PDB file of C-alpha atoms in Angstrom:
ATOM      1  CA  MET A   1     -17.716 -12.721 -52.765  1.00 37.00           C
ATOM      2  CA  TYR A   2     -18.208 -15.709 -55.045  1.00 34.00           C
ATOM      3  CA  GLN A   3     -21.502 -17.560 -54.649  1.00 40.00           C
ATOM      4  CA  THR A   4     -21.532 -21.255 -53.829  1.00 43.00           C
ATOM      5  CA  ASP A   5     -23.703 -24.028 -55.199  1.00 49.00           C
ATOM      6  CA  PRO A   6     -25.958 -24.497 -53.383  1.00 52.00           C
ATOM      7  CA  PRO A   7     -25.997 -20.938 -51.950  1.00 52.00           C
ATOM      8  CA  ARG A   8     -24.953 -20.594 -48.322  1.00 49.00           C
ATOM      9  CA  PRO A   9     -27.106 -18.746 -45.758  1.00 53.00           C
ATOM     10  CA  ALA A  10     -26.736 -14.953 -45.712  1.00 48.00           C
ATOM     11  CA  LYS A  11     -24.841 -14.965 -42.426  1.00 48.00           C
ATOM     12  CA  GLU A  12     -22.185 -17.179 -43.994  1.00 51.00           C
ATOM     13  CA  THR A  13     -21.861 -15.244 -47.238  1.00 51.00           C
ATOM     14  CA  LEU A  14     -21.837 -11.751 -45.696  1.00 50.00           C
ATOM     15  CA  PRO A  15     -18.981 -11.384 -43.207  1.00 51.00           C
ATOM     16  CA  THR A  16     -18.586  -8.298 -41.067  1.00 49.00           C
ATOM     17  CA  MET A  17     -15.780  -5.779 -41.400  1.00 46.00           C
ATOM     18  CA  TYR A  18     -14.089  -7.459 -38.439  1.00 49.00           C
ATOM     19  CA  ASP A  19     -13.919 -10.771 -40.291  1.00 53.00           C
ATOM     20  CA  LEU A  20     -11.918  -9.336 -43.180  1.00 46.00           C
ATOM     21  CA  PRO A  21      -8.363  -7.995 -42.862  1.00 53.00           C
ATOM     22  CA  SER A  22      -7.529  -4.569 -44.191  1.00 47.00           C
ATOM     23  CA  GLU A  23      -4.875  -3.990 -46.837  1.00 51.00           C
ATOM     24  CA  ASP A  24      -3.349  -1.483 -44.424  1.00 52.00           C
ATOM     25  CA  PRO A  25      -2.115  -3.169 -41.225  1.00 51.00           C
ATOM     26  CA  GLU A  26      -2.575   0.146 -39.399  1.00 53.00           C
ATOM     27  CA  GLU A  27      -6.296   0.132 -40.225  1.00 54.00           C
ATOM     28  CA  PRO A  28      -8.105  -2.968 -38.902  1.00 51.00           C
ATOM     29  CA  GLY A  29     -11.176  -2.394 -41.078  1.00 49.00           C
ATOM     30  CA  LEU A  30     -13.606   0.079 -42.521  1.00 53.00           C
ATOM     31  CA  PRO A  31     -16.064   1.815 -40.185  1.00 63.00           C
ATOM     32  CA  ASP A  32     -19.458   0.186 -39.725  1.00 82.00           C
ATOM     33  CA  GLU A  33     -22.707   2.171 -39.815  1.00 90.00           C
ATOM     34  CA  PHE A  34     -22.671   2.829 -36.083  1.00 93.00           C
ATOM     35  CA  HIS A  35     -19.221   4.399 -36.423  1.00 92.00           C
ATOM     36  CA  ASP A  36     -20.732   6.717 -39.045  1.00 94.00           C
ATOM     37  CA  PHE A  37     -23.964   7.644 -37.280  1.00 96.00           C
ATOM     38  CA  GLN A  38     -22.781   8.010 -33.667  1.00 97.00           C
ATOM     39  CA  PRO A  39     -20.068  10.619 -34.375  1.00 97.00           C
ATOM     40  CA  GLN A  40     -22.543  12.475 -36.569  1.00 97.00           C
ATOM     41  CA  LEU A  41     -25.015  12.703 -33.681  1.00 98.00           C
ATOM     42  CA  LEU A  42     -22.264  13.967 -31.380  1.00 98.00           C
ATOM     43  CA  ARG A  43     -21.267  16.557 -33.962  1.00 97.00           C
ATOM     44  CA  GLU A  44     -24.850  17.773 -34.431  1.00 97.00           C
ATOM     45  CA  THR A  45     -25.460  18.234 -30.708  1.00 97.00           C
ATOM     46  CA  PHE A  46     -22.063  19.618 -29.620  1.00 98.00           C
ATOM     47  CA  SER A  47     -22.740  23.314 -28.991  1.00 96.00           C
ATOM     48  CA  PRO A  48     -20.915  24.693 -25.917  1.00 97.00           C
ATOM     49  CA  PRO A  49     -22.762  27.911 -25.026  1.00 96.00           C
ATOM     50  CA  SER A  50     -19.629  29.707 -23.815  1.00 90.00           C
ATOM     51  CA  TYR A  51     -17.915  29.517 -27.199  1.00 96.00           C
ATOM     52  CA  PRO A  52     -18.976  31.089 -30.517  1.00 95.00           C
ATOM     53  CA  ARG A  53     -19.583  28.681 -33.365  1.00 94.00           C
ATOM     54  CA  ASP A  54     -16.473  29.834 -35.200  1.00 94.00           C
ATOM     55  CA  GLN A  55     -14.334  28.846 -32.188  1.00 96.00           C
ATOM     56  CA  ILE A  56     -15.490  25.222 -32.038  1.00 97.00           C
ATOM     57  CA  PHE A  57     -13.996  22.415 -34.107  1.00 97.00           C
ATOM     58  CA  VAL A  58     -15.145  18.810 -34.264  1.00 98.00           C
ATOM     59  CA  GLY A  59     -13.145  15.996 -35.834  1.00 97.00           C
ATOM     60  CA  THR A  60     -14.569  12.650 -36.878  1.00 96.00           C
ATOM     61  CA  ASP A  61     -12.242   9.819 -37.946  1.00 94.00           C
ATOM     62  CA  LEU A  62      -9.651  12.501 -38.709  1.00 96.00           C
ATOM     63  CA  ASN A  63      -5.898  12.011 -38.439  1.00 96.00           C
ATOM     64  CA  LEU A  64      -4.570  13.685 -35.292  1.00 97.00           C
ATOM     65  CA  TYR A  65      -0.823  14.334 -35.597  1.00 97.00           C
ATOM     66  CA  TYR A  66       0.781  14.866 -32.201  1.00 97.00           C
ATOM     67  CA  ASP A  67       4.616  14.809 -32.403  1.00 96.00           C
ATOM     68  CA  VAL A  68       6.607  17.243 -34.530  1.00 95.00           C
ATOM     69  CA  ARG A  69       9.683  15.010 -34.112  1.00 94.00           C
ATOM     70  CA  HIS A  70       7.761  12.162 -35.719  1.00 94.00           C
ATOM     71  CA  PRO A  71       5.489  13.981 -38.187  1.00 94.00           C
ATOM     72  CA  GLN A  72       4.047  10.767 -39.621  1.00 94.00           C
ATOM     73  CA  TRP A  73       2.794   9.474 -36.286  1.00 96.00           C
ATOM     74  CA  TYR A  74      -0.916   9.978 -35.748  1.00 96.00           C
ATOM     75  CA  LYS A  75      -4.006   8.680 -33.993  1.00 96.00           C
ATOM     76  CA  ARG A  76      -7.479   8.691 -35.488  1.00 95.00           C
ATOM     77  CA  PRO A  77     -10.139   9.233 -32.796  1.00 96.00           C
ATOM     78  CA  ASP A  78     -13.699   8.271 -33.611  1.00 96.00           C
ATOM     79  CA  TRP A  79     -14.720  11.762 -32.442  1.00 98.00           C
ATOM     80  CA  PHE A  80     -13.049  14.694 -30.744  1.00 98.00           C
ATOM     81  CA  GLY A  81     -14.021  18.241 -29.851  1.00 98.00           C
ATOM     82  CA  VAL A  82     -11.772  21.302 -29.609  1.00 98.00           C
ATOM     83  CA  VAL A  83     -12.787  24.691 -28.196  1.00 97.00           C
ATOM     84  CA  GLY A  84     -10.957  27.979 -28.513  1.00 96.00           C
ATOM     85  CA  VAL A  85      -9.626  27.168 -31.985  1.00 95.00           C
ATOM     86  CA  SER A  86     -10.847  28.374 -35.355  1.00 94.00           C
ATOM     87  CA  ARG A  87     -13.611  26.326 -36.944  1.00 93.00           C
ATOM     88  CA  PHE A  88     -11.717  26.578 -40.236  1.00 93.00           C
ATOM     89  CA  TYR A  89      -8.081  26.200 -41.145  1.00 87.00           C
ATOM     90  CA  GLU A  90      -6.566  29.365 -42.661  1.00 79.00           C
ATOM     91  CA  GLN A  91      -9.677  31.450 -43.266  1.00 74.00           C
ATOM     92  CA  ARG A  92     -12.403  29.243 -44.811  1.00 79.00           C
ATOM     93  CA  ASP A  93     -10.505  26.041 -45.651  1.00 88.00           C
ATOM     94  CA  LEU A  94     -11.672  22.689 -44.333  1.00 93.00           C
ATOM     95  CA  ARG A  95      -9.061  20.656 -42.488  1.00 94.00           C
ATOM     96  CA  LEU A  96      -7.524  17.562 -44.036  1.00 93.00           C
ATOM     97  CA  SER A  97      -6.089  16.625 -40.627  1.00 95.00           C
ATOM     98  CA  TYR A  98      -5.464  18.100 -37.194  1.00 97.00           C
ATOM     99  CA  VAL A  99      -1.763  18.890 -36.699  1.00 96.00           C
ATOM    100  CA  MET A 100      -0.919  19.784 -33.120  1.00 97.00           C
ATOM    101  CA  TRP A 101       2.259  21.744 -33.807  1.00 95.00           C
ATOM    102  CA  GLN A 102       0.290  23.977 -36.185  1.00 94.00           C
ATOM    103  CA  GLU A 103      -2.939  24.283 -34.188  1.00 95.00           C
ATOM    104  CA  GLY A 104      -1.421  24.718 -30.743  1.00 95.00           C
ATOM    105  CA  VAL A 105      -4.674  23.684 -29.001  1.00 97.00           C
ATOM    106  CA  SER A 106      -5.296  20.115 -27.830  1.00 97.00           C
ATOM    107  CA  PRO A 107      -8.726  18.510 -28.035  1.00 98.00           C
ATOM    108  CA  PHE A 108     -10.796  19.042 -24.903  1.00 98.00           C
ATOM    109  CA  ILE A 109     -12.581  15.715 -25.188  1.00 98.00           C
ATOM    110  CA  VAL A 110     -12.111  12.525 -27.184  1.00 98.00           C
ATOM    111  CA  VAL A 111     -14.679   9.766 -27.713  1.00 98.00           C
ATOM    112  CA  GLU A 112     -13.762   6.254 -28.786  1.00 97.00           C
ATOM    113  CA  LEU A 113     -16.407   3.704 -29.775  1.00 96.00           C
ATOM    114  CA  LEU A 114     -15.404   0.208 -28.772  1.00 92.00           C
ATOM    115  CA  SER A 115     -15.052  -2.452 -31.437  1.00 85.00           C
ATOM    116  CA  PRO A 116     -13.574  -5.963 -31.266  1.00 80.00           C
ATOM    117  CA  THR A 117     -10.367  -4.920 -33.015  1.00 79.00           C
ATOM    118  CA  THR A 118      -9.667  -1.765 -30.979  1.00 82.00           C
ATOM    119  CA  GLU A 119     -11.098  -2.452 -27.523  1.00 86.00           C
ATOM    120  CA  SER A 120      -7.800  -3.312 -25.835  1.00 85.00           C
ATOM    121  CA  GLU A 121      -6.065  -0.217 -27.167  1.00 86.00           C
ATOM    122  CA  ASP A 122      -9.044   2.041 -26.440  1.00 88.00           C
ATOM    123  CA  LEU A 123      -8.974   0.922 -22.807  1.00 87.00           C
ATOM    124  CA  GLY A 124      -5.213   1.298 -22.423  1.00 85.00           C
ATOM    125  CA  GLN A 125      -4.609  -2.435 -22.106  1.00 86.00           C
ATOM    126  CA  THR A 126      -2.045  -2.832 -24.892  1.00 83.00           C
ATOM    127  CA  LEU A 127       1.711  -2.766 -24.500  1.00 81.00           C
ATOM    128  CA  ARG A 128       4.216  -1.517 -27.047  1.00 78.00           C
ATOM    129  CA  ASP A 129       7.839  -2.114 -27.864  1.00 79.00           C
ATOM    130  CA  ILE A 130      10.279   0.644 -27.052  1.00 80.00           C
ATOM    131  CA  ASP A 131      10.799   1.461 -30.730  1.00 81.00           C
ATOM    132  CA  GLN A 132       7.070   1.644 -31.511  1.00 89.00           C
ATOM    133  CA  PRO A 133       4.859   4.771 -31.463  1.00 93.00           C
ATOM    134  CA  PRO A 134       3.021   5.405 -28.187  1.00 94.00           C
ATOM    135  CA  THR A 135      -0.384   3.843 -27.723  1.00 94.00           C
ATOM    136  CA  LYS A 136      -3.608   5.770 -28.100  1.00 94.00           C
ATOM    137  CA  TRP A 137      -4.034   5.960 -24.327  1.00 95.00           C
ATOM    138  CA  GLU A 138      -0.496   7.307 -23.871  1.00 96.00           C
ATOM    139  CA  VAL A 139      -1.012   9.974 -26.522  1.00 97.00           C
ATOM    140  CA  TYR A 140      -4.281  11.204 -25.014  1.00 98.00           C
ATOM    141  CA  GLU A 141      -3.105  11.049 -21.396  1.00 97.00           C
ATOM    142  CA  ARG A 142       0.604  11.938 -21.404  1.00 96.00           C
ATOM    143  CA  ILE A 143       1.327  13.785 -24.634  1.00 97.00           C
ATOM    144  CA  LEU A 144      -1.805  15.770 -25.518  1.00 98.00           C
ATOM    145  CA  ARG A 145      -3.112  15.923 -21.930  1.00 98.00           C
ATOM    146  CA  ILE A 146      -6.725  15.759 -23.108  1.00 98.00           C
ATOM    147  CA  PRO A 147      -8.950  16.584 -20.085  1.00 98.00           C
ATOM    148  CA  TYR A 148     -11.681  14.043 -20.826  1.00 98.00           C
ATOM    149  CA  TYR A 149     -11.495  10.667 -22.521  1.00 98.00           C
ATOM    150  CA  VAL A 150     -14.801   8.886 -23.177  1.00 98.00           C
ATOM    151  CA  VAL A 151     -15.299   5.260 -24.171  1.00 97.00           C
ATOM    152  CA  PHE A 152     -18.680   3.888 -25.219  1.00 97.00           C
ATOM    153  CA  SER A 153     -19.721   0.356 -26.141  1.00 94.00           C
ATOM    154  CA  ARG A 154     -22.709  -0.159 -28.402  1.00 92.00           C
ATOM    155  CA  TYR A 155     -22.758  -3.830 -27.381  1.00 91.00           C
ATOM    156  CA  THR A 156     -23.214  -3.262 -23.637  1.00 92.00           C
ATOM    157  CA  ASN A 157     -24.360   0.410 -23.762  1.00 94.00           C
ATOM    158  CA  GLU A 158     -21.699   1.091 -21.133  1.00 94.00           C
ATOM    159  CA  LEU A 159     -20.404   4.631 -20.859  1.00 97.00           C
ATOM    160  CA  ARG A 160     -16.975   5.108 -19.291  1.00 97.00           C
ATOM    161  CA  ILE A 161     -15.471   8.529 -18.705  1.00 98.00           C
ATOM    162  CA  PHE A 162     -11.871   9.165 -17.724  1.00 98.00           C
ATOM    163  CA  GLU A 163     -10.884  12.553 -16.345  1.00 98.00           C
ATOM    164  CA  LEU A 164      -7.305  13.780 -16.273  1.00 98.00           C
ATOM    165  CA  LYS A 165      -6.286  14.142 -12.627  1.00 96.00           C
ATOM    166  CA  GLY A 166      -2.709  15.220 -12.200  1.00 94.00           C
ATOM    167  CA  LEU A 167      -0.600  13.050 -14.494  1.00 94.00           C
ATOM    168  CA  ASN A 168      -3.072  10.235 -15.093  1.00 96.00           C
ATOM    169  CA  TYR A 169      -6.608   9.438 -16.155  1.00 97.00           C
ATOM    170  CA  GLN A 170      -8.996   8.414 -13.414  1.00 97.00           C
ATOM    171  CA  GLN A 171     -12.317   6.779 -14.223  1.00 97.00           C
ATOM    172  CA  VAL A 172     -15.310   8.833 -13.133  1.00 97.00           C
ATOM    173  CA  SER A 173     -17.852   7.057 -10.949  1.00 96.00           C
ATOM    174  CA  LEU A 174     -21.213   7.462 -12.679  1.00 95.00           C
ATOM    175  CA  ASP A 175     -24.494   7.074 -10.808  1.00 93.00           C
ATOM    176  CA  THR A 176     -26.449   7.582 -14.041  1.00 94.00           C
ATOM    177  CA  ASP A 177     -25.735   7.503 -17.753  1.00 95.00           C
ATOM    178  CA  ARG A 178     -25.070  11.251 -17.696  1.00 97.00           C
ATOM    179  CA  PHE A 179     -22.017  13.360 -16.939  1.00 98.00           C
ATOM    180  CA  TRP A 180     -21.843  17.151 -16.672  1.00 97.00           C
ATOM    181  CA  LEU A 181     -18.789  19.023 -17.992  1.00 97.00           C
ATOM    182  CA  PRO A 182     -18.854  22.459 -16.331  1.00 96.00           C
ATOM    183  CA  GLU A 183     -16.015  23.807 -18.483  1.00 96.00           C
ATOM    184  CA  LEU A 184     -18.176  23.341 -21.579  1.00 97.00           C
ATOM    185  CA  GLY A 185     -21.567  24.108 -20.053  1.00 97.00           C
ATOM    186  CA  LEU A 186     -22.732  20.820 -21.561  1.00 98.00           C
ATOM    187  CA  GLY A 187     -23.411  17.294 -20.404  1.00 98.00           C
ATOM    188  CA  LEU A 188     -22.818  14.001 -22.181  1.00 98.00           C
ATOM    189  CA  GLY A 189     -25.191  11.103 -21.707  1.00 98.00           C
ATOM    190  CA  VAL A 190     -26.732   7.966 -23.144  1.00 98.00           C
ATOM    191  CA  TRP A 191     -30.035   8.663 -24.895  1.00 98.00           C
ATOM    192  CA  SER A 192     -32.626   6.104 -25.953  1.00 97.00           C
ATOM    193  CA  GLY A 193     -34.297   7.047 -29.213  1.00 96.00           C
ATOM    194  CA  SER A 194     -34.314   6.922 -32.978  1.00 95.00           C
ATOM    195  CA  TYR A 195     -31.511   8.491 -34.976  1.00 96.00           C
ATOM    196  CA  GLN A 196     -31.167   8.031 -38.731  1.00 93.00           C
ATOM    197  CA  GLU A 197     -34.299   5.866 -38.437  1.00 93.00           C
ATOM    198  CA  VAL A 198     -32.454   3.456 -36.133  1.00 95.00           C
ATOM    199  CA  ASN A 199     -33.751   2.848 -32.610  1.00 95.00           C
ATOM    200  CA  GLY A 200     -31.081   2.334 -30.007  1.00 95.00           C
ATOM    201  CA  ARG A 201     -28.917   3.822 -27.300  1.00 97.00           C
ATOM    202  CA  TRP A 202     -26.820   6.746 -28.438  1.00 98.00           C
ATOM    203  CA  LEU A 203     -24.340   9.215 -26.977  1.00 98.00           C
ATOM    204  CA  ARG A 204     -25.478  12.804 -27.254  1.00 98.00           C
ATOM    205  CA  TRP A 205     -25.088  16.165 -25.536  1.00 98.00           C
ATOM    206  CA  TYR A 206     -27.584  17.864 -23.203  1.00 98.00           C
ATOM    207  CA  ASP A 207     -27.939  21.394 -21.785  1.00 97.00           C
ATOM    208  CA  GLU A 208     -27.929  22.762 -18.230  1.00 96.00           C
ATOM    209  CA  LEU A 209     -31.648  22.065 -17.868  1.00 97.00           C
ATOM    210  CA  GLY A 210     -31.111  18.422 -18.738  1.00 97.00           C
ATOM    211  CA  ASN A 211     -32.689  18.744 -22.188  1.00 97.00           C
ATOM    212  CA  TRP A 212     -31.082  16.895 -25.071  1.00 98.00           C
ATOM    213  CA  ILE A 213     -29.569  19.288 -27.610  1.00 97.00           C
ATOM    214  CA  PRO A 214     -31.737  18.940 -30.745  1.00 96.00           C
ATOM    215  CA  THR A 215     -30.305  17.827 -34.061  1.00 95.00           C
ATOM    216  CA  GLY A 216     -30.905  19.780 -37.256  1.00 90.00           C
ATOM    217  CA  SER A 217     -33.845  17.594 -38.247  1.00 90.00           C
ATOM    218  CA  GLU A 218     -35.303  17.850 -34.742  1.00 89.00           C
ATOM    219  CA  GLN A 219     -35.002  21.633 -34.862  1.00 88.00           C
ATOM    220  CA  ALA A 220     -36.807  21.634 -38.205  1.00 89.00           C
ATOM    221  CA  GLN A 221     -39.547  19.417 -36.781  1.00 85.00           C
ATOM    222  CA  GLN A 222     -39.858  21.664 -33.717  1.00 82.00           C
ATOM    223  CA  ALA A 223     -40.166  24.721 -35.965  1.00 84.00           C
ATOM    224  CA  GLN A 224     -42.815  22.957 -38.043  1.00 83.00           C
ATOM    225  CA  ASP A 225     -44.716  21.943 -34.901  1.00 82.00           C
ATOM    226  CA  GLN A 226     -44.565  25.518 -33.601  1.00 82.00           C
ATOM    227  CA  LEU A 227     -45.824  26.822 -36.948  1.00 85.00           C
ATOM    228  CA  GLN A 228     -48.716  24.384 -36.898  1.00 82.00           C
ATOM    229  CA  GLN A 229     -49.513  25.350 -33.308  1.00 84.00           C
ATOM    230  CA  THR A 230     -49.459  29.061 -34.218  1.00 81.00           C
ATOM    231  CA  GLN A 231     -51.712  28.428 -37.196  1.00 86.00           C
ATOM    232  CA  GLN A 232     -54.134  26.493 -35.004  1.00 86.00           C
ATOM    233  CA  GLN A 233     -54.151  29.344 -32.476  1.00 88.00           C
ATOM    234  CA  LEU A 234     -54.849  31.857 -35.257  1.00 86.00           C
ATOM    235  CA  GLN A 235     -57.625  29.655 -36.584  1.00 87.00           C
ATOM    236  CA  GLN A 236     -59.144  29.329 -33.113  1.00 88.00           C
ATOM    237  CA  ALA A 237     -58.903  33.111 -32.622  1.00 85.00           C
ATOM    238  CA  GLU A 238     -60.622  33.695 -35.971  1.00 87.00           C
ATOM    239  CA  GLN A 239     -63.355  31.228 -35.082  1.00 89.00           C
ATOM    240  CA  GLU A 240     -63.836  32.941 -31.727  1.00 88.00           C
ATOM    241  CA  ALA A 241     -63.996  36.361 -33.405  1.00 84.00           C
ATOM    242  CA  GLN A 242     -66.529  35.051 -35.924  1.00 88.00           C
ATOM    243  CA  ARG A 243     -68.630  33.584 -33.128  1.00 89.00           C
ATOM    244  CA  GLU A 244     -68.566  36.941 -31.322  1.00 89.00           C
ATOM    245  CA  ARG A 245     -69.613  38.721 -34.531  1.00 90.00           C
ATOM    246  CA  GLN A 246     -72.498  36.297 -34.977  1.00 90.00           C
ATOM    247  CA  GLU A 247     -73.598  36.758 -31.359  1.00 91.00           C
ATOM    248  CA  LYS A 248     -73.443  40.542 -31.807  1.00 91.00           C
ATOM    249  CA  GLU A 249     -75.496  40.373 -35.013  1.00 88.00           C
ATOM    250  CA  MET A 250     -78.093  38.151 -33.299  1.00 90.00           C
ATOM    251  CA  ALA A 251     -78.321  40.577 -30.383  1.00 87.00           C
ATOM    252  CA  GLN A 252     -78.756  43.514 -32.795  1.00 89.00           C
ATOM    253  CA  GLN A 253     -81.480  41.663 -34.695  1.00 90.00           C
ATOM    254  CA  GLN A 254     -83.271  40.806 -31.447  1.00 89.00           C
ATOM    255  CA  ALA A 255     -83.070  44.450 -30.316  1.00 86.00           C
ATOM    256  CA  ALA A 256     -84.487  45.579 -33.669  1.00 86.00           C
ATOM    257  CA  ARG A 257     -87.441  43.163 -33.357  1.00 90.00           C
ATOM    258  CA  LEU A 258     -88.182  44.339 -29.833  1.00 85.00           C
ATOM    259  CA  ALA A 259     -88.043  47.984 -30.942  1.00 85.00           C
ATOM    260  CA  GLU A 260     -90.494  47.268 -33.766  1.00 86.00           C
ATOM    261  CA  ARG A 261     -92.831  45.505 -31.371  1.00 86.00           C
ATOM    262  CA  LEU A 262     -92.822  48.527 -29.076  1.00 81.00           C
ATOM    263  CA  ARG A 263     -93.658  50.839 -31.969  1.00 85.00           C
ATOM    264  CA  GLN A 264     -96.578  48.620 -32.884  1.00 85.00           C
ATOM    265  CA  LEU A 265     -97.812  49.047 -29.308  1.00 80.00           C
ATOM    266  CA  GLY A 266     -97.484  52.826 -29.633  1.00 80.00           C
ATOM    267  CA  ILE A 267     -94.385  53.074 -27.493  1.00 82.00           C
ATOM    268  CA  ASP A 268     -91.322  54.985 -28.606  1.00 83.00           C
ATOM    269  CA  PRO A 269     -88.303  52.683 -28.018  1.00 77.00           C
ATOM    270  CA  GLU A 270     -86.107  55.758 -27.464  1.00 81.00           C
ATOM    271  CA  GLU A 271     -88.214  56.746 -24.425  1.00 75.00           C
ATOM    272  CA  VAL A 272     -88.098  53.359 -22.779  1.00 65.00           C
TER     273      VAL A 272
END
């Protein structure tokens, strides 16, 4: 952006992605940092115990093609998880998209992160003309029949979960910021903490004991902490062994002095 004279305050010279139109009318703007970090945290902690790693696929901002009759129609979820499908496409290839008529397995859960430009569509509040592609809500609910649809707002920290009941989504009544998915053996909840050095409220997965699934860096830190603890235990054991050796040597020296004293008194220590 061109600078003015005199310079304007930073908030005036640095608009957000939502202030600037995209060259592509289908794409309202580029993802912000939250839309990068939050899906990454979901990816790192998504580990359903009932499925091997090579049968779990996670898509982040990836084109999801859903209608073979209209092969150019797609939706792009912020995050989605599929179980019971190969982690890779055709042996060890990474996917360039997720094409339903090739994969044959619908996502089990989709997460959308609310933003000013997509909120109405994410919540199923938009209408479409008869000749237009179906809305995101219609695709998830009626075409792909995705069992769980999750919407999260970073602005209000509100978590909304919609479960497919019969033909339609029904919002789940949440008493807490956690929801257990028995089919996955995992729960999804709102966690307060620091991720990517940013403190905030984040969506992440937890296990059956209620423990948050650790990220790669957290696992590394846990391993380092365990190593340090083991080293401290070894050091304490060595110190204890050394103290016992010293006490034994002192006792032996004391016994030797007493034996010598007895000899000086004409008493054989062996006969005592």
